[in-house]
CSV table of C-alpha atoms in Angstrom, one decimal:
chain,number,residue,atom,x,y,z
A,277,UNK,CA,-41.3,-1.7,41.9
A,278,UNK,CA,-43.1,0.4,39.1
A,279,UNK,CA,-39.6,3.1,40.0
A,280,UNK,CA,-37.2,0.3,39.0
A,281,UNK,CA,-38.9,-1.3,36.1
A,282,UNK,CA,-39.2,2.8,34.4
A,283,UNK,CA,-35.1,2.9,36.0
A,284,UNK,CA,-34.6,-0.8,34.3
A,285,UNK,CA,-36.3,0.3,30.6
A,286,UNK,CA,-34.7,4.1,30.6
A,287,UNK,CA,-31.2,2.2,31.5
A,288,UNK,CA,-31.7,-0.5,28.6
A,289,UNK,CA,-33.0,1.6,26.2
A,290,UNK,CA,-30.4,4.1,26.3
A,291,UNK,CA,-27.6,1.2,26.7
A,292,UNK,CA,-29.1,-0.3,22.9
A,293,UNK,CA,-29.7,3.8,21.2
A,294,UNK,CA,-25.8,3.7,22.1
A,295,UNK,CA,-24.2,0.2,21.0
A,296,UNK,CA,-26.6,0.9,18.0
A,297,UNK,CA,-24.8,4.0,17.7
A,298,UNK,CA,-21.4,3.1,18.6
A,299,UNK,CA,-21.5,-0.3,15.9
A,300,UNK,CA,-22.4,2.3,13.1
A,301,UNK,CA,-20.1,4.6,13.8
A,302,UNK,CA,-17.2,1.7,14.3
A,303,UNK,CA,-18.0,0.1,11.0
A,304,UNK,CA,-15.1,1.2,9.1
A,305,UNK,CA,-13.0,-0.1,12.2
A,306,UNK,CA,-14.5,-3.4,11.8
A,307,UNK,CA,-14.7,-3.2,7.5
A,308,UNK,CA,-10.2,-2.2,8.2
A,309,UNK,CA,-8.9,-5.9,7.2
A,310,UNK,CA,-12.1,-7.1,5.3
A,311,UNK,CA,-10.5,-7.4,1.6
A,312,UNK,CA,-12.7,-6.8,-1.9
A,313,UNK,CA,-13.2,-10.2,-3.7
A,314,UNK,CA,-13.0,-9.7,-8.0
A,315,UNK,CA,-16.9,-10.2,-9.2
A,316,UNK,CA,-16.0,-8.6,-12.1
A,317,UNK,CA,-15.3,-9.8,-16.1
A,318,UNK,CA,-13.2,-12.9,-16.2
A,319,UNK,CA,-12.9,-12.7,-20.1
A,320,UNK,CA,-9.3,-10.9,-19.0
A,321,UNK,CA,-7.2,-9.3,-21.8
A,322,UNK,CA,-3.8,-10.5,-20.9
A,323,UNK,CA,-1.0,-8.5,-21.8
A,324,UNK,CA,2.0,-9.7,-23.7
A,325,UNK,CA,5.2,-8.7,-21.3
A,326,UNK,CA,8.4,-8.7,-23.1
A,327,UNK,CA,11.6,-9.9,-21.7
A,328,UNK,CA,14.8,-8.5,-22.6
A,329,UNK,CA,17.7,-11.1,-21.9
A,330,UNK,CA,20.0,-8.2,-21.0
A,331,UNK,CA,18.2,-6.6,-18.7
A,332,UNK,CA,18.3,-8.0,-15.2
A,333,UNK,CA,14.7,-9.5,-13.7
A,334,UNK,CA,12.9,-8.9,-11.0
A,335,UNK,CA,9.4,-10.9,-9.5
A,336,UNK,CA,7.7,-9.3,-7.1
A,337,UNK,CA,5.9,-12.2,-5.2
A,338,UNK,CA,2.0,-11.3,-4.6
A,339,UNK,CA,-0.8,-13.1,-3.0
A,340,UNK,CA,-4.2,-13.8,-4.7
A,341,UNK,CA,-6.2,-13.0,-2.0
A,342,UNK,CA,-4.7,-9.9,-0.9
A,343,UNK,CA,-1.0,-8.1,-0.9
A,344,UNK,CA,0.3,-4.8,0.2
A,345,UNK,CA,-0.5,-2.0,-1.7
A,346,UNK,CA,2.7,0.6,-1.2
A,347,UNK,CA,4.8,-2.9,-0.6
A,348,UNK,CA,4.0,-4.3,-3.7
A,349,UNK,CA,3.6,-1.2,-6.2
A,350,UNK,CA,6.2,0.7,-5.0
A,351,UNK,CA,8.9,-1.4,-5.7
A,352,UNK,CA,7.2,-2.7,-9.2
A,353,UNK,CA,7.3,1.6,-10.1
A,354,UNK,CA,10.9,2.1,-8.5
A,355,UNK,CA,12.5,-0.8,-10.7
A,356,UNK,CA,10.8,0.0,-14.2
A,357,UNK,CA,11.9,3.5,-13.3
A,358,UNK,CA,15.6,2.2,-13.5
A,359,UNK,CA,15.6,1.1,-17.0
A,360,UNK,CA,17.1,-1.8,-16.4
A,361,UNK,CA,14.8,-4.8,-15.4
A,362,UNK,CA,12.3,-6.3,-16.3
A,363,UNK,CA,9.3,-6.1,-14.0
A,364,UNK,CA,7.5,-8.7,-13.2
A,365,UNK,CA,5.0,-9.3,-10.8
A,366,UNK,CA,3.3,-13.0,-10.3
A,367,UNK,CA,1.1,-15.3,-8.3
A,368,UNK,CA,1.0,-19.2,-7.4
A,369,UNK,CA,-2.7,-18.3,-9.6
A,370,UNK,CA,-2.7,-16.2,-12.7
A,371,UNK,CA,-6.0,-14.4,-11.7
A,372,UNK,CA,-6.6,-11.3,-10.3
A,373,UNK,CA,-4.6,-10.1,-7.4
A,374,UNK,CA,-6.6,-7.9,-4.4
A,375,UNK,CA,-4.4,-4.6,-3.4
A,376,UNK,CA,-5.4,-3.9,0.0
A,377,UNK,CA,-7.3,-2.3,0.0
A,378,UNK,CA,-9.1,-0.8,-3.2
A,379,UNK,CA,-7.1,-2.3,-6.5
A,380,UNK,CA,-7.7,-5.5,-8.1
A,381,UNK,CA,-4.3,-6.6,-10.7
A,382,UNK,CA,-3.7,-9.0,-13.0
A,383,UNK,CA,-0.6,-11.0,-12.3
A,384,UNK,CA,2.5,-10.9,-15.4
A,385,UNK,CA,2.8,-14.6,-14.7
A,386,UNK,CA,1.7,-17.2,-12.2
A,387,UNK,CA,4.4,-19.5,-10.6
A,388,UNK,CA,4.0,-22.4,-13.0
A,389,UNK,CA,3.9,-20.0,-16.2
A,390,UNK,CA,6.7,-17.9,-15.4
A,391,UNK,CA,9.2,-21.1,-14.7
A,392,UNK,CA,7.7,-23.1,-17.6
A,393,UNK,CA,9.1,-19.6,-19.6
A,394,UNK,CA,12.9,-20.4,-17.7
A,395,UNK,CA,13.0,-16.6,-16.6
A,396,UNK,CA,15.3,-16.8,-13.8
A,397,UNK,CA,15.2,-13.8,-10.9
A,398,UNK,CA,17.9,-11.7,-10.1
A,399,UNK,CA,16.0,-10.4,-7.2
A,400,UNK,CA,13.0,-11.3,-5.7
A,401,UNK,CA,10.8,-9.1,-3.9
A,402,UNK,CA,8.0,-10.0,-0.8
A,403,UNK,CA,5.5,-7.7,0.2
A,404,UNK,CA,3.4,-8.1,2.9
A,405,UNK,CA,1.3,-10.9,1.9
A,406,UNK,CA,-2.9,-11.6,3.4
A,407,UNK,CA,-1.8,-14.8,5.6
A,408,UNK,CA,-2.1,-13.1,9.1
A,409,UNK,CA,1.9,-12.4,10.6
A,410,UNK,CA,0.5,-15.1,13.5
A,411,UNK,CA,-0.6,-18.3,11.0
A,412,UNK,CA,2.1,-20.3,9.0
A,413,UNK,CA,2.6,-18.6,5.7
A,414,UNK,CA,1.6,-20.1,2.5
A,415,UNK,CA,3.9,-23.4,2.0
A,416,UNK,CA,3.7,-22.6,-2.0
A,417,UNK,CA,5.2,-19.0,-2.0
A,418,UNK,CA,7.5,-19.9,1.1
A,419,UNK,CA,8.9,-23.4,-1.3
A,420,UNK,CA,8.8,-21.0,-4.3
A,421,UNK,CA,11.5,-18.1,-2.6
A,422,UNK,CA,13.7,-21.1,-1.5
A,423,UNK,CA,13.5,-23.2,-4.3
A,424,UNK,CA,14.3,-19.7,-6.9
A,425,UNK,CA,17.0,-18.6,-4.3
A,426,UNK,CA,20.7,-19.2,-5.5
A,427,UNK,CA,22.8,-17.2,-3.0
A,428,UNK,CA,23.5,-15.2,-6.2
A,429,UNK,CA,20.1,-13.8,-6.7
A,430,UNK,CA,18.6,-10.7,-3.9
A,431,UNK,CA,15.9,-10.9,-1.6
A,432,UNK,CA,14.3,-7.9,-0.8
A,433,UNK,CA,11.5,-8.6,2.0
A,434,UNK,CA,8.8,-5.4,2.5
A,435,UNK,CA,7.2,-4.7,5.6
A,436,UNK,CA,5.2,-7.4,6.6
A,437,UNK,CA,6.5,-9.6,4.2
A,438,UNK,CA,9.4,-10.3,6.5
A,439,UNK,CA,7.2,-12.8,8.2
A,440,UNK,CA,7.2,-14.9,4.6
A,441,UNK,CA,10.6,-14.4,4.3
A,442,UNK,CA,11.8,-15.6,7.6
A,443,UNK,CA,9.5,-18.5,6.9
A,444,UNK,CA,11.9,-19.8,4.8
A,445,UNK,CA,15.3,-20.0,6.7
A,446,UNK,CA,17.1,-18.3,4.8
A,447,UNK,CA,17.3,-14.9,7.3
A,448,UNK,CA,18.1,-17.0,10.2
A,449,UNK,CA,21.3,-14.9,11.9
A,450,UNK,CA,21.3,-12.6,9.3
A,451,UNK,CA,19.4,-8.8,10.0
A,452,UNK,CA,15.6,-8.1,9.1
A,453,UNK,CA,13.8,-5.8,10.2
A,454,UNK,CA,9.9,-5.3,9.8
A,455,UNK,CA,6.9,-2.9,10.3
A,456,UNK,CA,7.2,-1.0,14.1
A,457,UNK,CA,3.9,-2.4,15.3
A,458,UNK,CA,4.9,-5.8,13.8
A,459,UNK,CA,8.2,-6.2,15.3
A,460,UNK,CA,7.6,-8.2,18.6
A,461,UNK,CA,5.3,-10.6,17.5
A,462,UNK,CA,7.1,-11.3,14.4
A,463,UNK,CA,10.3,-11.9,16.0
A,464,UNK,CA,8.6,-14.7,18.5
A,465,UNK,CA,7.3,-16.1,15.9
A,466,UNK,CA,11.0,-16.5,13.8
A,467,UNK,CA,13.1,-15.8,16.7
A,468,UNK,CA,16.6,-17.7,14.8
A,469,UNK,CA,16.1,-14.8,12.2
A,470,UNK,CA,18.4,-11.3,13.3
A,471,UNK,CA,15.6,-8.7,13.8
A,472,UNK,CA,17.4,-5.4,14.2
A,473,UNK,CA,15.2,-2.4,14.2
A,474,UNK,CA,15.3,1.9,14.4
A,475,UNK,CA,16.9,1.1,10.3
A,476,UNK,CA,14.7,1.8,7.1
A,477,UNK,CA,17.0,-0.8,5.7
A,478,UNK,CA,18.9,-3.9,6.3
A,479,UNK,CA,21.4,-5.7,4.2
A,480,UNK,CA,23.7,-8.7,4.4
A,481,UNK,CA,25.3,-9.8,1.1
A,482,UNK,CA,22.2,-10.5,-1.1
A,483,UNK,CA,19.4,-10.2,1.5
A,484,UNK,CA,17.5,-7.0,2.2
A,485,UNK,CA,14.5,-5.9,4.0
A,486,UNK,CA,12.6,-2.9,5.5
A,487,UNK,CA,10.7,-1.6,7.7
A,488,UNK,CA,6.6,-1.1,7.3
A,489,UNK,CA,4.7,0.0,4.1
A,490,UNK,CA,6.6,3.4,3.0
A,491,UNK,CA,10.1,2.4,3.5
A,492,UNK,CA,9.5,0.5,0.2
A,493,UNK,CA,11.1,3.1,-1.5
A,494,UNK,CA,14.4,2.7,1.0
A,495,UNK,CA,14.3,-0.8,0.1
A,496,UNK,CA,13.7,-0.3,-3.7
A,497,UNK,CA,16.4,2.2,-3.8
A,498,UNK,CA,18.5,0.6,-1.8
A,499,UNK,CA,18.9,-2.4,-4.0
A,500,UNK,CA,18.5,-0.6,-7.3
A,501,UNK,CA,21.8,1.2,-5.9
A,502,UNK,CA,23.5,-2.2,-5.0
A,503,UNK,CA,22.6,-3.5,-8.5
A,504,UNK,CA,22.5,-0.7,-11.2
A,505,UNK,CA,24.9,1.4,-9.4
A,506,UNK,CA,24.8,5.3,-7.8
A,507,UNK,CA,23.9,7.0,-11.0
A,508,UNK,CA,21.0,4.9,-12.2
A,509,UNK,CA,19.8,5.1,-8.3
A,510,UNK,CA,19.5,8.8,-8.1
A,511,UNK,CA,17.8,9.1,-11.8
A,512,UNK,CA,15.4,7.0,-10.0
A,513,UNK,CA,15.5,9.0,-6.4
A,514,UNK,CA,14.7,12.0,-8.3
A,515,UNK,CA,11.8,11.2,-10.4
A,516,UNK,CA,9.9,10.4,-7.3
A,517,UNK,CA,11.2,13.7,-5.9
A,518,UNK,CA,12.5,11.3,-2.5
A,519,UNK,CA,13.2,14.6,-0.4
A,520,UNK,CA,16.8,13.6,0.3
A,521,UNK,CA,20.0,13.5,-1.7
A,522,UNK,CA,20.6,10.2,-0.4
A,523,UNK,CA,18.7,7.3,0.9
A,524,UNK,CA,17.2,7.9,4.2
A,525,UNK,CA,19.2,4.8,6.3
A,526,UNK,CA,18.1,6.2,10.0
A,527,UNK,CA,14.8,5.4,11.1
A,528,UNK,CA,12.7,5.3,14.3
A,529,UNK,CA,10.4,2.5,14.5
A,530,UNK,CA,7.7,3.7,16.5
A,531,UNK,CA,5.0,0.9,17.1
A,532,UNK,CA,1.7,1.7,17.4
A,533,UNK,CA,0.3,2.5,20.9
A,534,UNK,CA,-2.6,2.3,23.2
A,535,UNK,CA,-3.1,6.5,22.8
A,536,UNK,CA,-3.0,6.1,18.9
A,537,UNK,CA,-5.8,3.4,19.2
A,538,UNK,CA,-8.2,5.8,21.2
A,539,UNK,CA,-7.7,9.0,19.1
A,540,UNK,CA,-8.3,7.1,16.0
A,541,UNK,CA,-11.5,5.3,18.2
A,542,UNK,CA,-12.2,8.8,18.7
A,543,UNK,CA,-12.1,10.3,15.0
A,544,UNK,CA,-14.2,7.5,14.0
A,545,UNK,CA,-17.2,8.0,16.7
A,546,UNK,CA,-16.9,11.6,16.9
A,547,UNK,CA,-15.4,13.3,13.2
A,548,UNK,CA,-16.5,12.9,9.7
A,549,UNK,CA,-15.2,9.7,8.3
A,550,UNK,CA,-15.8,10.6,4.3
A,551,UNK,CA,-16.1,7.6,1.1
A,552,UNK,CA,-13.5,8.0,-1.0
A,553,UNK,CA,-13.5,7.5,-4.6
A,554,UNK,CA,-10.3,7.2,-6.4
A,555,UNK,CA,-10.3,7.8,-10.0
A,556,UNK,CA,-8.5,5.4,-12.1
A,557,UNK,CA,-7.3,6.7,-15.9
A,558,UNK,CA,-4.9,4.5,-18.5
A,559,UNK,CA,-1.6,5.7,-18.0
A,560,UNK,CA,-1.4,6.0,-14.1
A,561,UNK,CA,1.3,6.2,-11.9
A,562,UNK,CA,1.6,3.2,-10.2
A,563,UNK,CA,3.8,4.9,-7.3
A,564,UNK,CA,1.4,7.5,-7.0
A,565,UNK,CA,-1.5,5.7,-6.8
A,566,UNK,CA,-0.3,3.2,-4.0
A,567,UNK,CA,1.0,5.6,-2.1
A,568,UNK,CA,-2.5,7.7,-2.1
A,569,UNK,CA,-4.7,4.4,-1.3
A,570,UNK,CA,-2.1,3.2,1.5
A,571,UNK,CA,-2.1,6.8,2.9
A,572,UNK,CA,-5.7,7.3,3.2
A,573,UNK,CA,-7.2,3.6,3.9
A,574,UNK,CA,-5.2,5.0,7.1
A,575,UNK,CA,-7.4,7.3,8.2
A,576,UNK,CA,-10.3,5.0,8.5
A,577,UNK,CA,-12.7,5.9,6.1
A,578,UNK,CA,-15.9,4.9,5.7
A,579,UNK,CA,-15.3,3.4,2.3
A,580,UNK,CA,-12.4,3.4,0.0
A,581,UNK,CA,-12.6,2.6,-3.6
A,582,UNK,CA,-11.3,2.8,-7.1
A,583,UNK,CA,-13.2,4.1,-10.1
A,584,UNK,CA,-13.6,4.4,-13.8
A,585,UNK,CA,-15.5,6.8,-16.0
A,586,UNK,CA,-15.3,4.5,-19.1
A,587,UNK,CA,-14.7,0.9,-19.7
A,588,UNK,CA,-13.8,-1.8,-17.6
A,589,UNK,CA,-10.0,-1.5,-16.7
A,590,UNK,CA,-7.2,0.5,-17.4
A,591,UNK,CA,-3.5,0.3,-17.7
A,592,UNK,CA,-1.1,1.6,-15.5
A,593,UNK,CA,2.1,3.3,-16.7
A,594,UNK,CA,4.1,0.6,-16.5
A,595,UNK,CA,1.6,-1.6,-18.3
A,596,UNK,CA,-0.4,-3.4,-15.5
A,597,UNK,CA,-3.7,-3.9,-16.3
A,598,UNK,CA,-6.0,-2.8,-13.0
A,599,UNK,CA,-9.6,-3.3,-12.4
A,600,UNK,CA,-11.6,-1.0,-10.1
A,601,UNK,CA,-13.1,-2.0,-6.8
A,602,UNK,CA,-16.3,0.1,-7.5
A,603,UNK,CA,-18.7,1.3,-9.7
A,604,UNK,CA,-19.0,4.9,-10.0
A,605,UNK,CA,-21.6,7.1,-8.5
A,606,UNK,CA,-20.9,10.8,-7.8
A,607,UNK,CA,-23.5,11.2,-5.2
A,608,UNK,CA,-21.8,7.9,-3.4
A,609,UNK,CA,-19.0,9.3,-2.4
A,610,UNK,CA,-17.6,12.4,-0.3
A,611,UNK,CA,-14.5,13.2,-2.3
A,612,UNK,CA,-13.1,11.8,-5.3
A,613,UNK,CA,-9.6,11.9,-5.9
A,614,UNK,CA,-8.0,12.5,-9.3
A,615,UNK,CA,-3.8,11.7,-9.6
A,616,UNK,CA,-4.5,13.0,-13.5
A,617,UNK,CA,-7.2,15.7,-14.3
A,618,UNK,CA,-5.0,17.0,-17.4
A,619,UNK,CA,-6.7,13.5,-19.0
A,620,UNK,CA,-10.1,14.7,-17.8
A,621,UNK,CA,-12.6,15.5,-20.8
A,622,UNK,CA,-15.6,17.7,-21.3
A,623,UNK,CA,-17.6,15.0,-20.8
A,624,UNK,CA,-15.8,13.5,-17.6
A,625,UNK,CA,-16.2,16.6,-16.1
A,626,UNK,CA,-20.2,16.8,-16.8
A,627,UNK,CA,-20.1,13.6,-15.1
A,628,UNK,CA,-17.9,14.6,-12.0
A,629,UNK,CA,-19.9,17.9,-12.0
A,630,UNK,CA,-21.6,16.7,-8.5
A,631,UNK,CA,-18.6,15.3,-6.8
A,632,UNK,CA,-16.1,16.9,-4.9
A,633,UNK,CA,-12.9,16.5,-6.0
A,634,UNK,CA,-9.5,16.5,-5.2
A,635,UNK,CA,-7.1,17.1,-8.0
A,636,UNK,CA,-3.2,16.9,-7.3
A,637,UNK,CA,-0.9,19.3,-9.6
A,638,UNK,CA,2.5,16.7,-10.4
A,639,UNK,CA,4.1,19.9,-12.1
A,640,UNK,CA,4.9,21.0,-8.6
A,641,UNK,CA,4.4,18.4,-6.2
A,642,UNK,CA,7.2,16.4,-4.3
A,643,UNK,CA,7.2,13.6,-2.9
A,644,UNK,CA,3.6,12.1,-3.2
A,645,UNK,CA,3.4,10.4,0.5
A,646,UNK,CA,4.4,13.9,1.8
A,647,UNK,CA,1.2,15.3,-0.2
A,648,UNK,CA,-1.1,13.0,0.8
A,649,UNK,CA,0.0,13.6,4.9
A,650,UNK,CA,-0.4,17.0,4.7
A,651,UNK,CA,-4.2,17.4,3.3
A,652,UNK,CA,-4.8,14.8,5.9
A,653,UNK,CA,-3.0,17.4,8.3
A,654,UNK,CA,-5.6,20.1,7.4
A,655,UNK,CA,-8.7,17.5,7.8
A,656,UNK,CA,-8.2,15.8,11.0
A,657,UNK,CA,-5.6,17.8,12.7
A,658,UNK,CA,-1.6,17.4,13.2
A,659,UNK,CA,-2.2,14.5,15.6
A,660,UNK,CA,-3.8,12.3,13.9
A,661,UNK,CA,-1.8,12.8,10.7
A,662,UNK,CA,0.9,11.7,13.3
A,663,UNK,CA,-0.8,8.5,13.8
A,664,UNK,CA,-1.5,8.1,10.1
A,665,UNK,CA,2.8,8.5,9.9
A,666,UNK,CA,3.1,5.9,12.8
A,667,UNK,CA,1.0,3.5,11.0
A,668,UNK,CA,2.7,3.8,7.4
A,669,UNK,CA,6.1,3.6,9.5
A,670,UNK,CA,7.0,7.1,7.7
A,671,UNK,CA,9.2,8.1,10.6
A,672,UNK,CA,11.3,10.7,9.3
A,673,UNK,CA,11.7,14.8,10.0
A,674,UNK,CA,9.2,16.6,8.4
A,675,UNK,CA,10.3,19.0,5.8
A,676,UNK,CA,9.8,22.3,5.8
A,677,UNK,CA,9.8,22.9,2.9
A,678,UNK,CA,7.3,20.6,1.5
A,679,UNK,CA,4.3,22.3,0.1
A,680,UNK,CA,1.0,20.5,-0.6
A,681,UNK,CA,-0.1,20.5,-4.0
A,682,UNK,CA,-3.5,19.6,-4.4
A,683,UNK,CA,-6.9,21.8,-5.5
A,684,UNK,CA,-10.2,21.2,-3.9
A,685,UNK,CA,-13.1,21.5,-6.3
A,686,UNK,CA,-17.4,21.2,-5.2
């Protein structure tokens, strides 16, 4: 008896040492979905956004409580970029908008505002939105796409987004496409829509839509082509540095599987998983800044946040005002990345002096996403940045050529 009780503690003290273990080493599993909530200033500086009668307009549709970071930002860069739109992007509550997962925005316009103003969209954009793909999608963005919809005006639906758009009929028998590792469920969910897959890009007449997270840029392109016309689309393919003459129509939608699961299970229980600090400055890319936060919330870190040396926000290139998700601390975090260290000051760097960072040279780098893959390449091996490409649907060859540009410092 005294053999089995010793047996009996030595087995149930070993079972808790490891679910103790195993639930601190899966926290930033479990943290994956959990979005930020804005504690910050409400006294918010709202900025005046102009509207050219001229230009064409585009919304970009976001949710409050949380929207798709590459889905949303990308297409908000991609169309300023053209010259030819306004830009807007809004929400059913002028407040601050959560990026998932490490951005807070302020909204041009909230639904009531901008149609109070009569600015009428010639295309209408839908990221991924934070309603779950499996729940019934907000009634007041769904009524607001059909209600602004003329059959003259474009839909382009991102990603996940495709589950708000085919929420409001107006896909059904007409091709969509969505996210690899979305595909199924979404599809018995709308089944009258036309899912198509293995396309970065769908089109019929004025309705468009692509596959997950990166092919934003297909989508944004593809429409800016439709729209603006060939030259004005290539002006805008080449300031991102897209590494293809033309848009990249072929895709493989690769969903997400069981082995992928278990080697990211593994990184997370067995490898370094670092807090991330990314540095926010006035001025910002807004491309190149989704792109980094989408790529590395990927990996499963055990943090990811935005910072800022001075002040409470900052504007982005494109004038959106952005708030940070965290308070800096250089000993709170393993690696802070910096998208512009030419605006980094004496003084910045005194205060950086005990972080490691990671500074990225846009004088010679190509396409940002590309970048980002690769450093991830060198930390975790060239399966799991793999996975990382499987999970941002960034299925296309790998270029040789692509160099990484980026400078570790501390």
């Amino acid at each position: 008896m005294k053999k089995f009780k010793k047996i009996f503690i030595i087995t149930i003290s070993t079972l808790l040492v490891v679910g103790t273990f195993l639930y601190y080493r899966l926290q930033p599993v479990f943290e994956l979905n959990k979005l930020p909530v804005y504690k910050g200033n409400t006294n918010f500086e709202w900025n005046k956004h102009s509207y050219d009668p001229s230009k064409k307009t585009v919304v970009i549709i976001a949710d409050n409580d949380g929207t798709e970071m590459f889905d949303c930002l990308a297409p908000f860069y991609l169309f300023n970029a053209s010259g030819m739109a306004n830009v807007y992007i809004i929400a059913e509550k002028k407040a601050p908008v959560v990026m998932a997962k490490g951005l807070f925005i302020l909204p041009s316009f909230g639904f009531s505002e901008i149609d109070s103003l009569k600015i009428k969209p010639d295309v209408i954009v839908i990221p991924n939105q934070s309603i779950a793909i499996d729940k019934p999608q907000k009634a007041s963005t769904v009524n607001w796409i059909k209600e602004h919809y003329t059959g003259k005006n474009i839909i382009l639906s991102v990603c996940d987004g495709s589950a708000t758009a085919a929420a409001t009929g107006l896909y059904d028998s007409k091709p969509i496409t969505t996210h690899a590792s979305d595909f199924n469920k979404i599809r018995k969910l709308y089944p009258k829509a036309g899912w198509v897959n293995n396309v970065s890009v769908t089109q019929s007449g004025n309705l468009f839509s692509t596959a997950g997270v990166s092919n934003a840029t297909e989508g944004s392109l593809a429409v800016i082509n439709y729209l603006f016309g060939r030259e004005t689309m290539l002006k805008v393919l080449n300031d991102i540095e897209y590494p293809f003459a033309e848009i990249k129509t072929d895709h493989k939608s690769i969903p997400l599987g069981t082995d992928d699961i278990l080697t990211v299970l593994k990184k997370v229980i067995f490898k370094r998983n670092n807090k991330i600090g990314v540095l926010l400055s006035d001025s910002i890319n807004e491309f190149k800044l989704a792109g980094l936060l989408d790529t590395y919330i990927r990996t499963v870190p055990s943090g990811i946040e935005t910072l800022i040396l001075n002040g409470f926000s900052v504007t982005s290139k494109y004038g959106l005002t952005m708030y940070p998700t965290g308070i800096f601390n250089a000993q709170s975090f393993d690696e802070i990345h910096v998208l512009m260290p030419e605006l980094i000051t004496v003084d910045d760097k005194k205060l950086l002096a005990a972080s490691k960072l990671v500074t990225y040279n846009h004088k010679q780098a190509g396409y940002p996403i590309d970048n980002y893959l690769i450093r991830i390449g060198n930390q975790y091996g060239t399966q799991f940045k793999g996975i990382v490409k499987v999970m941002l649907d960034f299925n296309w060859r790998w270029l040789k050529k692509t160099k990484c540009h980026y400078t570790e410092i501390g």
